[in-house]
Amino acid sequence: MRLDPQFAKYMIFAGSLAVLAAGLAREAFVINVGVGTVLQDLRQFNLDAENSVPAWWGSSMMLIASLLLYTLGANAWRAGDILWRLWLVLAIVFMALSIDEAASFHEGVIAPLRSAFGFGGLLFYAWIVPAFICVAGLGLALLPLLKRLPTSLFWKFAAYGGIFVAGALGMEMIGGWLDYQGYRATAFYALSISIEEGFELLGVSLFIAALLDQFDPARAVVGDYARHRPVQHTPVARMAAGAGQFPALSAD
């Protein structure tokens, strides 16, 4: 049975919207009701918590992206397409992101970096420093391969990646600054986390949607479906002898 890429896209967006809505509802509940009820703090839906539904969904999304990228890479390698290198590297990157989202390895470098460099303010969550370096280095290394993509897909990847980085790193900096200033237990911090997670979910969902399009015969611009799409020839009308700007004159 073949999965409909468009249906899969709807499921991805629906899941992301449901997770974000549950997280926002949890924040509103805690702010207005508190944690003294039988529901306590509803940590399972906390957008900023590890071992939670949002963390599970984020990890699952990264895994889905990795599997789609691996499939594109395997197909490109069989077809002798140099883009297999791009898909393979991105598949590895998203697999690593999926593992980190579930296990939070990045949290372990915060204390050592703070101790070594005294990071505070916008860099209070110090893991963003090596993260920025990795993002910049990876982008520069992959740029020659990225430029081989069709223009429309290149700009989609750039835009969706920008949305994700704006949330994962940009809003993380703002959240770190709020935490550093002592605002962690306020609505401002909760709002920053909600925006951060919203940007991350939107960026990854759009990226997965762009990947799923490459498995849709009607939408693919790279991959097997794009390579095997029949070439559409525009029919050219045959002109009668003498036809043109001035029709031939018949001699009667």
Coordinates of N, CA and C in Angstrom, one line a residue:
M1 N 0.8 -1.2 0.0 CA 0.0 0.0 0.0 C 0.9 1.2 0.0
R2 N 0.6 2.2 -0.9 CA 1.4 3.4 -1.0 C 0.8 4.5 -0.2
L3 N 1.6 5.2 0.6 CA 1.1 6.3 1.4 C 0.9 7.5 0.5
D4 N -0.2 8.2 0.7 CA -0.5 9.4 -0.1 C 0.3 10.5 0.5
P5 N 1.3 11.2 -0.2 CA 2.1 12.2 0.4 C 1.3 13.4 0.9
Q6 N 0.2 13.7 0.2 CA -0.6 14.9 0.6 C -1.3 14.6 1.9
F7 N -1.8 13.4 2.1 CA -2.4 13.0 3.3 C -1.4 13.0 4.5
A8 N -0.2 12.5 4.2 CA 0.8 12.5 5.2 C 1.1 13.9 5.6
K9 N 1.2 14.9 4.7 CA 1.4 16.3 5.0 C 0.3 16.8 6.0
Y10 N -0.9 16.5 5.7 CA -2.0 17.0 6.6 C -1.8 16.4 8.0
M11 N -1.4 15.1 8.1 CA -1.2 14.5 9.4 C -0.1 15.2 10.2
I12 N 1.0 15.5 9.5 CA 2.1 16.2 10.1 C 1.7 17.5 10.7
F13 N 1.0 18.3 9.8 CA 0.6 19.6 10.3 C -0.5 19.5 11.4
A14 N -1.4 18.6 11.3 CA -2.4 18.4 12.4 C -1.7 18.0 13.7
G15 N -0.8 17.1 13.6 CA -0.1 16.7 14.8 C 0.7 17.8 15.5
S16 N 1.4 18.6 14.7 CA 2.1 19.7 15.2 C 1.2 20.8 15.8
L17 N 0.1 21.0 15.2 CA -0.9 22.0 15.7 C -1.5 21.5 17.0
A18 N -1.8 20.2 17.1 CA -2.3 19.6 18.3 C -1.3 19.7 19.5
V19 N -0.1 19.4 19.2 CA 0.9 19.5 20.3 C 1.1 20.9 20.8
L20 N 1.2 21.9 19.8 CA 1.3 23.3 20.2 C 0.1 23.8 21.0
A21 N -1.1 23.4 20.5 CA -2.3 23.8 21.2 C -2.4 23.3 22.6
A22 N -2.0 22.0 22.8 CA -2.0 21.4 24.1 C -1.0 22.1 25.0
G23 N 0.2 22.4 24.5 CA 1.2 23.2 25.3 C 0.7 24.5 25.7
L24 N 0.1 25.3 24.8 CA -0.5 26.6 25.1 C -1.6 26.5 26.2
A25 N -2.4 25.5 26.0 CA -3.5 25.3 27.0 C -2.9 25.0 28.4
R26 N -1.8 24.2 28.4 CA -1.1 23.9 29.7 C -0.6 25.1 30.3
E27 N 0.0 26.0 29.5 CA 0.6 27.2 30.1 C -0.5 28.1 30.7
A28 N -1.6 28.2 29.9 CA -2.8 29.0 30.4 C -3.3 28.4 31.7
F29 N -3.4 27.1 31.8 CA -3.9 26.4 33.0 C -3.0 26.7 34.2
V30 N -1.7 26.6 34.0 CA -0.8 26.7 35.1 C -0.8 28.2 35.6
I31 N -0.9 29.1 34.7 CA -0.8 30.5 35.0 C -2.1 31.0 35.8
N32 N -3.2 30.5 35.3 CA -4.5 30.9 35.9 C -5.0 30.0 37.0
V33 N -4.7 28.7 37.0 CA -5.2 27.8 38.0 C -4.1 27.5 39.0
G34 N -2.9 27.3 38.6 CA -1.8 26.9 39.4 C -1.5 25.4 39.4
V35 N -0.7 25.0 40.3 CA -0.3 23.6 40.2 C -0.8 22.8 41.5
G36 N -1.8 23.4 42.2 CA -2.3 22.7 43.4 C -3.4 21.8 43.2
T37 N -3.8 21.6 41.9 CA -4.9 20.6 41.6 C -4.4 19.2 41.4
V38 N -5.4 18.3 41.2 CA -5.0 16.9 41.0 C -4.2 16.8 39.7
L39 N -4.4 17.7 38.8 CA -3.6 17.7 37.5 C -2.2 18.2 37.7
Q40 N -1.9 18.8 38.8 CA -0.6 19.3 39.1 C -0.1 20.3 38.0
D41 N 1.1 20.2 37.5 CA 1.5 21.1 36.5 C 1.4 20.6 35.0
L42 N 0.8 19.5 34.8 CA 0.6 19.0 33.5 C 1.9 18.9 32.7
R43 N 3.0 18.5 33.4 CA 4.3 18.5 32.9 C 4.4 17.7 31.5
Q44 N 3.6 16.7 31.4 CA 3.6 15.9 30.1 C 3.4 16.8 28.9
F45 N 2.7 17.9 29.0 CA 2.4 18.8 27.9 C 3.2 20.1 27.9
N46 N 4.2 20.1 28.8 CA 5.0 21.3 28.9 C 5.9 21.4 27.7
L47 N 5.8 22.6 27.0 CA 6.6 22.8 25.8 C 8.1 22.9 26.1
D48 N 8.5 23.1 27.3 CA 9.9 23.3 27.7 C 10.4 22.2 28.5
A49 N 9.7 21.1 28.6 CA 10.1 19.9 29.4 C 10.7 18.8 28.6
E50 N 11.6 18.1 29.1 CA 12.1 16.9 28.5 C 11.2 15.7 28.9
N51 N 11.3 14.6 28.3 CA 10.4 13.4 28.5 C 8.9 13.8 28.5
S52 N 8.5 14.6 27.5 CA 7.1 15.1 27.4 C 6.6 14.8 26.0
V53 N 5.3 15.0 25.8 CA 4.7 14.8 24.5 C 5.3 15.8 23.5
P54 N 5.5 17.1 23.8 CA 6.2 17.9 22.8 C 7.6 17.4 22.4
A55 N 8.4 16.9 23.4 CA 9.7 16.4 23.1 C 9.6 15.2 22.2
W56 N 8.7 14.3 22.5 CA 8.5 13.1 21.7 C 8.1 13.4 20.3
W57 N 7.2 14.4 20.2 CA 6.7 14.7 18.8 C 7.9 15.4 18.0
G58 N 8.6 16.2 18.7 CA 9.8 16.8 18.0 C 10.8 15.8 17.5
S59 N 11.1 14.8 18.4 CA 12.0 13.8 18.1 C 11.5 12.9 16.9
S60 N 10.2 12.7 16.9 CA 9.6 11.9 15.9 C 9.6 12.6 14.5
M61 N 9.4 13.9 14.6 CA 9.5 14.7 13.3 C 10.8 14.7 12.7
M62 N 11.9 14.8 13.6 CA 13.2 14.7 13.1 C 13.5 13.4 12.5
L63 N 13.0 12.3 13.1 CA 13.2 10.9 12.6 C 12.5 10.8 11.2
I64 N 11.3 11.3 11.1 CA 10.6 11.2 9.8 C 11.4 11.9 8.7
A65 N 11.9 13.1 9.0 CA 12.7 13.8 8.1 C 13.9 13.1 7.7
S66 N 14.6 12.4 8.7 CA 15.8 11.7 8.4 C 15.5 10.5 7.4
L67 N 14.4 9.8 7.7 CA 14.0 8.6 6.9 C 13.7 9.1 5.4
L68 N 13.0 10.2 5.3 CA 12.7 10.7 4.0 C 13.9 11.1 3.2
L69 N 14.8 11.8 3.9 CA 16.1 12.2 3.3 C 16.9 11.0 2.9
Y70 N 17.0 9.9 3.8 CA 17.7 8.7 3.4 C 17.1 8.1 2.2
T71 N 15.8 8.0 2.1 CA 15.2 7.4 0.9 C 15.5 8.2 -0.4
L72 N 15.5 9.5 -0.3 CA 15.9 10.3 -1.4 C 17.3 10.1 -1.8
G73 N 18.2 10.0 -0.8 CA 19.6 9.7 -1.0 C 19.9 8.4 -1.7
A74 N 19.2 7.3 -1.2 CA 19.4 6.0 -1.8 C 18.9 6.0 -3.2
N75 N 17.8 6.6 -3.5 CA 17.3 6.7 -4.9 C 18.3 7.5 -5.8
A76 N 18.8 8.6 -5.2 CA 19.7 9.4 -6.0 C 21.0 8.6 -6.3
W77 N 21.5 7.9 -5.3 CA 22.7 7.1 -5.5 C 22.6 6.0 -6.6
R78 N 21.4 5.4 -6.6 CA 21.2 4.4 -7.6 C 21.1 5.0 -9.0
A79 N 20.6 6.2 -9.0 CA 20.5 6.9 -10.3 C 21.7 7.7 -10.7
G80 N 22.8 7.6 -9.9 CA 24.0 8.3 -10.3 C 23.9 9.8 -10.1
D81 N 23.0 10.3 -9.3 CA 22.8 11.7 -9.0 C 23.7 12.2 -7.9
I82 N 24.5 13.2 -8.1 CA 25.4 13.7 -7.1 C 24.7 14.2 -5.8
L83 N 23.4 14.5 -6.0 CA 22.7 15.0 -4.8 C 22.5 14.0 -3.7
W84 N 22.9 12.7 -4.0 CA 22.9 11.7 -2.9 C 23.7 12.1 -1.7
R85 N 24.8 12.9 -2.0 CA 25.6 13.3 -0.9 C 24.9 14.3 0.0
L86 N 24.2 15.2 -0.6 CA 23.4 16.2 0.2 C 22.3 15.5 1.1
W87 N 21.6 14.6 0.4 CA 20.5 13.9 1.2 C 21.1 13.0 2.3
L88 N 22.3 12.4 2.1 CA 22.8 11.5 3.1 C 23.3 12.3 4.3
V89 N 24.0 13.4 4.0 CA 24.5 14.3 5.1 C 23.3 14.8 5.9
L90 N 22.3 15.3 5.2 CA 21.1 15.8 5.9 C 20.4 14.7 6.7
A91 N 20.4 13.5 6.2 CA 19.7 12.4 6.9 C 20.5 12.1 8.2
I92 N 21.8 12.2 8.2 CA 22.6 12.0 9.4 C 22.3 13.1 10.4
V93 N 22.3 14.3 9.9 CA 22.1 15.5 10.8 C 20.7 15.4 11.5
F94 N 19.7 15.0 10.7 CA 18.3 15.0 11.3 C 18.2 13.7 12.2
M95 N 18.9 12.7 12.0 CA 18.9 11.6 12.9 C 19.6 12.0 14.2
A96 N 20.7 12.7 14.1 CA 21.4 13.2 15.3 C 20.4 14.2 16.1
L97 N 19.7 15.1 15.4 CA 18.8 16.0 16.0 C 17.6 15.2 16.7
S98 N 17.2 14.1 16.1 CA 16.1 13.3 16.7 C 16.6 12.7 18.0
I99 N 17.8 12.2 18.0 CA 18.4 11.6 19.2 C 18.6 12.6 20.3
D100 N 19.1 13.8 19.9 CA 19.3 14.8 20.9 C 18.0 15.4 21.5
E101 N 17.0 15.5 20.6 CA 15.7 15.9 21.1 C 15.1 15.0 22.2
A102 N 15.4 13.7 22.0 CA 14.9 12.7 23.0 C 15.8 12.6 24.2
A103 N 17.1 12.7 24.0 CA 18.1 12.5 25.1 C 18.6 13.8 25.7
S104 N 18.5 14.9 25.0 CA 18.9 16.3 25.5 C 20.4 16.3 25.8
F105 N 21.2 15.8 24.9 CA 22.7 15.9 25.0 C 23.2 17.3 25.1
H106 N 22.5 18.2 24.4 CA 23.0 19.6 24.3 C 22.9 20.3 25.7
E107 N 22.0 19.8 26.5 CA 21.8 20.4 27.9 C 23.1 20.2 28.7
G108 N 23.8 19.1 28.4 CA 25.0 18.7 29.2 C 26.2 19.6 29.0
V109 N 26.2 20.5 28.0 CA 27.3 21.3 27.7 C 27.1 22.7 28.3
I110 N 25.9 23.0 28.8 CA 25.6 24.3 29.3 C 26.5 24.7 30.5
A111 N 26.5 23.9 31.5 CA 27.3 24.2 32.8 C 28.8 24.3 32.5
P112 N 29.4 23.4 31.7 CA 30.8 23.5 31.5 C 31.2 24.8 30.7
L113 N 30.3 25.1 29.7 CA 30.6 26.3 28.9 C 30.5 27.6 29.8
R114 N 29.4 27.6 30.6 CA 29.3 28.8 31.5 C 30.5 28.9 32.5
S115 N 30.9 27.7 33.0 CA 32.1 27.7 33.9 C 33.3 28.2 33.2
A116 N 33.5 27.8 32.0 CA 34.7 28.1 31.2 C 34.8 29.5 30.7
F117 N 33.6 30.0 30.3 CA 33.6 31.3 29.6 C 32.7 32.4 30.2
G118 N 32.0 32.0 31.3 CA 31.2 32.9 32.0 C 30.0 33.5 31.2
F119 N 29.5 32.7 30.4 CA 28.3 33.1 29.6 C 27.2 33.5 30.4
G120 N 26.5 34.6 30.0 CA 25.3 35.0 30.7 C 24.5 35.8 29.7
G121 N 23.4 36.4 30.1 CA 22.6 37.3 29.3 C 22.0 36.4 28.1
L122 N 22.1 36.9 26.9 CA 21.6 36.2 25.8 C 22.2 34.8 25.5
L123 N 23.4 34.6 26.1 CA 24.2 33.4 25.9 C 24.1 32.5 27.2
F124 N 23.1 32.8 28.1 CA 22.9 32.1 29.3 C 22.7 30.6 29.0
Y125 N 22.0 30.2 28.0 CA 21.9 28.8 27.6 C 23.0 28.6 26.6
A126 N 24.2 28.3 27.2 CA 25.4 28.4 26.5 C 25.6 27.4 25.3
W127 N 24.7 26.4 25.2 CA 24.8 25.4 24.1 C 24.6 26.0 22.8
I128 N 24.0 27.2 22.8 CA 23.7 27.8 21.5 C 25.0 28.3 20.8
V129 N 26.0 28.5 21.5 CA 27.3 29.0 20.9 C 27.9 27.9 20.0
P130 N 28.1 26.7 20.5 CA 28.6 25.7 19.5 C 27.5 25.4 18.5
A131 N 26.3 25.5 18.8 CA 25.2 25.2 17.8 C 25.3 26.2 16.7
F132 N 25.5 27.5 16.9 CA 25.6 28.5 15.9 C 26.8 28.2 15.0
I133 N 27.9 27.8 15.6 CA 29.1 27.4 14.8 C 28.8 26.2 13.9
C134 N 28.1 25.2 14.5 CA 27.8 24.0 13.7 C 26.9 24.3 12.5
V135 N 25.9 25.2 12.8 CA 24.9 25.5 11.7 C 25.6 26.3 10.6
A136 N 26.5 27.3 11.0 CA 27.2 28.0 10.0 C 28.1 27.2 9.2
G137 N 28.9 26.3 9.9 CA 29.8 25.4 9.2 C 29.1 24.4 8.3
L138 N 28.0 23.9 8.7 CA 27.3 22.9 7.9 C 26.7 23.6 6.7
G139 N 26.1 24.8 6.9 CA 25.6 25.5 5.8 C 26.6 25.9 4.7
L140 N 27.8 26.3 5.1 CA 28.8 26.6 4.1 C 29.3 25.4 3.4
A141 N 29.4 24.3 4.2 CA 29.9 23.0 3.6 C 28.9 22.5 2.5
L142 N 27.6 22.6 2.8 CA 26.6 22.0 1.9 C 26.2 23.0 0.8
L143 N 26.6 24.3 0.9 CA 26.1 25.2 -0.1 C 26.3 24.8 -1.5
P144 N 27.5 24.3 -1.9 CA 27.7 23.9 -3.3 C 26.6 22.9 -3.7
L145 N 26.3 21.9 -2.9 CA 25.3 20.9 -3.2 C 23.9 21.5 -3.2
L146 N 23.6 22.4 -2.2 CA 22.3 23.0 -2.1 C 22.0 23.8 -3.4
K147 N 23.0 24.4 -4.0 CA 22.8 25.3 -5.1 C 22.5 24.4 -6.4
R148 N 22.7 23.1 -6.3 CA 22.4 22.2 -7.4 C 20.9 21.9 -7.4
L149 N 20.2 22.2 -6.3 CA 18.8 22.0 -6.2 C 18.0 22.9 -7.2
P150 N 16.8 22.5 -7.6 CA 16.0 23.5 -8.3 C 15.8 24.8 -7.5
T151 N 15.7 25.9 -8.1 CA 15.6 27.2 -7.4 C 14.5 27.2 -6.4
S152 N 13.3 26.7 -6.8 CA 12.2 26.8 -5.9 C 12.4 26.0 -4.6
L153 N 13.0 24.8 -4.8 CA 13.3 23.9 -3.6 C 14.4 24.5 -2.8
F154 N 15.4 25.1 -3.4 CA 16.5 25.7 -2.6 C 16.0 26.8 -1.7
W155 N 15.1 27.7 -2.2 CA 14.6 28.8 -1.4 C 13.6 28.3 -0.3
K156 N 12.9 27.2 -0.6 CA 12.0 26.6 0.4 C 12.9 26.1 1.5
F157 N 13.9 25.3 1.2 CA 14.8 24.8 2.3 C 15.4 25.9 3.1
A158 N 15.9 27.0 2.4 CA 16.5 28.2 3.1 C 15.5 28.8 4.0
A159 N 14.2 29.0 3.5 CA 13.2 29.7 4.4 C 12.8 28.8 5.5
Y160 N 12.6 27.5 5.3 CA 12.1 26.6 6.4 C 13.2 26.4 7.4
G161 N 14.5 26.3 6.9 CA 15.6 26.2 7.8 C 15.7 27.5 8.7
G162 N 15.5 28.6 8.0 CA 15.6 29.9 8.8 C 14.5 30.0 9.8
I163 N 13.3 29.5 9.6 CA 12.3 29.5 10.6 C 12.6 28.7 11.8
F164 N 13.2 27.5 11.5 CA 13.6 26.6 12.5 C 14.7 27.1 13.4
V165 N 15.7 27.7 12.7 CA 16.9 28.3 13.5 C 16.4 29.5 14.3
A166 N 15.5 30.3 13.7 CA 15.0 31.4 14.5 C 14.3 31.0 15.8
G167 N 13.6 29.9 15.8 CA 13.0 29.4 17.0 C 14.0 28.7 17.9
A168 N 14.8 27.7 17.3 CA 15.7 26.9 18.1 C 16.8 27.6 18.7
L169 N 17.3 28.6 18.0 CA 18.5 29.4 18.5 C 18.1 30.8 18.9
G170 N 17.4 31.5 18.0 CA 17.0 32.9 18.2 C 16.2 33.1 19.5
M171 N 15.0 32.3 19.5 CA 14.1 32.5 20.7 C 14.8 31.8 21.9
E172 N 15.6 30.8 21.7 CA 16.4 30.2 22.8 C 17.2 31.3 23.5
M173 N 17.8 32.2 22.7 CA 18.6 33.3 23.3 C 17.7 34.2 24.2
I174 N 16.5 34.5 23.7 CA 15.6 35.4 24.4 C 15.2 34.7 25.7
G175 N 14.8 33.4 25.6 CA 14.4 32.6 26.8 C 15.6 32.6 27.8
G176 N 16.8 32.4 27.3 CA 18.0 32.4 28.2 C 18.1 33.7 28.9
W177 N 17.9 34.8 28.2 CA 18.1 36.2 28.8 C 17.0 36.3 29.9
L178 N 15.7 35.9 29.6 CA 14.7 36.0 30.6 C 15.0 35.2 31.8
D179 N 15.5 34.0 31.6 CA 15.9 33.1 32.7 C 17.0 33.8 33.5
Y180 N 18.0 34.3 32.8 CA 19.2 35.0 33.5 C 18.7 36.2 34.3
Q181 N 17.7 36.9 33.9 CA 17.2 38.1 34.6 C 16.2 37.7 35.7
G182 N 15.9 36.4 35.8 CA 15.0 36.0 36.9 C 13.5 35.9 36.5
Y183 N 13.2 35.9 35.2 CA 11.8 35.9 34.8 C 11.3 34.5 34.4
R184 N 12.0 33.5 34.8 CA 11.6 32.1 34.3 C 10.2 31.7 34.7
A185 N 9.8 32.1 35.9 CA 8.5 31.7 36.4 C 7.4 32.7 36.0
T186 N 7.6 33.5 34.9 CA 6.6 34.5 34.5 C 5.9 34.1 33.2
A187 N 4.9 34.8 32.9 CA 4.2 34.6 31.6 C 5.1 35.0 30.4
F188 N 6.0 35.9 30.6 CA 6.9 36.3 29.5 C 7.8 35.2 29.1
Y189 N 8.3 34.4 30.0 CA 9.1 33.3 29.7 C 8.3 32.2 29.0
A190 N 7.1 32.0 29.5 CA 6.2 31.0 28.9 C 5.8 31.4 27.5
L191 N 5.6 32.7 27.2 CA 5.4 33.1 25.9 C 6.6 32.9 25.0
S192 N 7.8 33.2 25.5 CA 9.0 33.0 24.6 C 9.1 31.5 24.3
I193 N 8.9 30.6 25.2 CA 9.0 29.2 24.9 C 7.9 28.8 23.9
S194 N 6.7 29.3 24.0 CA 5.7 29.0 23.1 C 6.0 29.4 21.7
I195 N 6.6 30.6 21.6 CA 7.0 31.1 20.2 C 8.1 30.2 19.7
E196 N 9.1 29.9 20.6 CA 10.2 29.1 20.2 C 9.7 27.7 19.6
E197 N 8.9 27.1 20.4 CA 8.4 25.7 19.9 C 7.5 25.9 18.7
G198 N 6.8 27.0 18.6 CA 5.9 27.2 17.4 C 6.8 27.3 16.2
F199 N 7.8 28.1 16.3 CA 8.7 28.3 15.1 C 9.4 26.9 14.7
E200 N 9.9 26.2 15.8 CA 10.5 24.9 15.5 C 9.6 23.9 14.8
L201 N 8.3 23.8 15.3 CA 7.4 22.9 14.7 C 7.0 23.3 13.3
L202 N 6.8 24.6 13.1 CA 6.5 25.1 11.8 C 7.6 24.8 10.8
G203 N 8.8 25.1 11.2 CA 9.9 24.9 10.3 C 10.1 23.5 9.9
V204 N 10.0 22.6 10.9 CA 10.2 21.2 10.6 C 9.0 20.6 9.8
S205 N 7.8 21.0 10.1 CA 6.6 20.6 9.4 C 6.7 21.0 7.9
L206 N 7.1 22.2 7.7 CA 7.2 22.7 6.3 C 8.3 22.0 5.5
F207 N 9.4 21.7 6.2 CA 10.5 21.0 5.6 C 10.1 19.6 5.2
I208 N 9.4 18.9 6.1 CA 8.9 17.5 5.9 C 7.9 17.6 4.7
A209 N 7.0 18.6 4.7 CA 6.1 18.7 3.6 C 6.8 18.9 2.2
A210 N 7.9 19.7 2.2 CA 8.7 19.8 1.0 C 9.3 18.5 0.6
L211 N 9.8 17.7 1.5 CA 10.3 16.4 1.2 C 9.2 15.4 0.7
L212 N 8.1 15.5 1.3 CA 7.0 14.6 0.9 C 6.5 14.9 -0.5
D213 N 6.7 16.2 -0.9 CA 6.3 16.6 -2.3 C 7.2 15.8 -3.3
Q214 N 8.4 15.5 -2.9 CA 9.3 14.8 -3.9 C 8.9 13.3 -4.1
F215 N 7.9 12.9 -3.3 CA 7.3 11.5 -3.5 C 5.9 11.6 -4.2
D216 N 5.6 12.8 -4.6 CA 4.3 13.0 -5.3 C 4.6 13.2 -6.7
P217 N 4.1 12.3 -7.6 CA 4.4 12.5 -9.1 C 4.0 13.9 -9.6
A218 N 3.0 14.5 -9.1 CA 2.5 15.8 -9.6 C 3.3 17.0 -9.1
R219 N 4.1 16.8 -8.0 CA 4.8 17.9 -7.4 C 6.3 17.8 -7.3
A220 N 6.8 16.6 -7.6 CA 8.3 16.4 -7.4 C 9.1 17.2 -8.4
V221 N 10.2 17.8 -7.8 CA 11.1 18.5 -8.7 C 12.5 17.9 -8.6
V222 N 12.7 16.9 -7.7 CA 14.0 16.1 -7.6 C 13.5 14.7 -7.3
G223 N 14.5 13.8 -7.4 CA 14.2 12.4 -7.1 C 13.6 11.6 -8.2
D224 N 13.2 10.3 -7.9 CA 12.8 9.4 -9.0 C 11.5 9.9 -9.7
Y225 N 10.6 10.5 -9.0 CA 9.3 10.9 -9.7 C 9.6 12.0 -10.6
A226 N 10.5 12.9 -10.3 CA 10.9 14.0 -11.2 C 11.7 13.5 -12.4
R227 N 12.6 12.5 -12.2 CA 13.4 11.9 -13.2 C 12.5 11.1 -14.2
H228 N 11.5 10.5 -13.7 CA 10.7 9.6 -14.6 C 9.5 10.2 -15.1
R229 N 9.3 11.5 -14.8 CA 8.1 12.1 -15.3 C 8.2 12.3 -16.8
P230 N 7.1 11.9 -17.5 CA 7.1 12.0 -19.0 C 7.3 13.4 -19.4
V231 N 8.1 13.7 -20.5 CA 8.3 15.0 -21.0 C 7.1 15.4 -21.8
Q232 N 6.6 16.6 -21.4 CA 5.4 17.1 -22.1 C 5.9 17.9 -23.4
H233 N 5.5 17.4 -24.5 CA 5.9 18.1 -25.8 C 4.7 18.9 -26.2
T234 N 5.0 20.2 -26.5 CA 3.9 21.1 -27.0 C 3.7 20.8 -28.5
P235 N 2.5 20.4 -28.8 CA 2.2 20.1 -30.2 C 2.4 21.4 -31.1
V236 N 3.0 21.2 -32.3 CA 3.2 22.3 -33.2 C 2.3 22.0 -34.4
A237 N 1.5 23.0 -34.7 CA 0.6 22.8 -35.8 C 1.3 22.8 -37.1
R238 N 1.0 21.9 -38.0 CA 1.7 21.8 -39.3 C 1.0 22.9 -40.2
M239 N 1.8 23.6 -40.9 CA 1.3 24.7 -41.7 C 1.2 24.2 -43.2
A240 N 0.1 24.6 -43.8 CA 0.0 24.2 -45.2 C 1.0 24.9 -46.1
A241 N 1.3 24.3 -47.2 CA 2.3 24.9 -48.1 C 1.9 26.2 -48.4
G242 N 2.8 27.2 -48.3 CA 2.5 28.5 -48.7 C 1.8 29.3 -47.6
A243 N 1.5 28.6 -46.4 CA 0.9 29.3 -45.3 C 1.9 30.2 -44.6
G244 N 1.6 31.2 -44.0 CA 2.5 32.1 -43.3 C 1.8 33.5 -43.2
Q245 N 2.7 34.5 -43.3 CA 2.1 35.8 -43.2 C 1.2 36.1 -44.4
F246 N 1.7 35.6 -45.5 CA 0.9 35.8 -46.8 C 0.6 34.5 -47.3
P247 N -0.7 34.1 -47.4 CA -1.1 32.8 -47.9 C -0.8 32.7 -49.4
A248 N -0.5 31.5 -49.8 CA -0.2 31.3 -51.3 C -1.4 31.6 -52.1
L249 N -1.1 32.1 -53.3 CA -2.2 32.5 -54.2 C -2.4 31.3 -55.2
S250 N -3.6 31.0 -55.4 CA -3.9 29.9 -56.3 C -4.1 30.5 -57.7
A251 N -3.6 29.9 -58.7 CA -3.7 30.3 -60.1 C -4.9 29.7 -60.7
D252 N -6.0 30.4 -61.0 CA -7.2 29.9 -61.6 C -7.2 30.4 -63.0

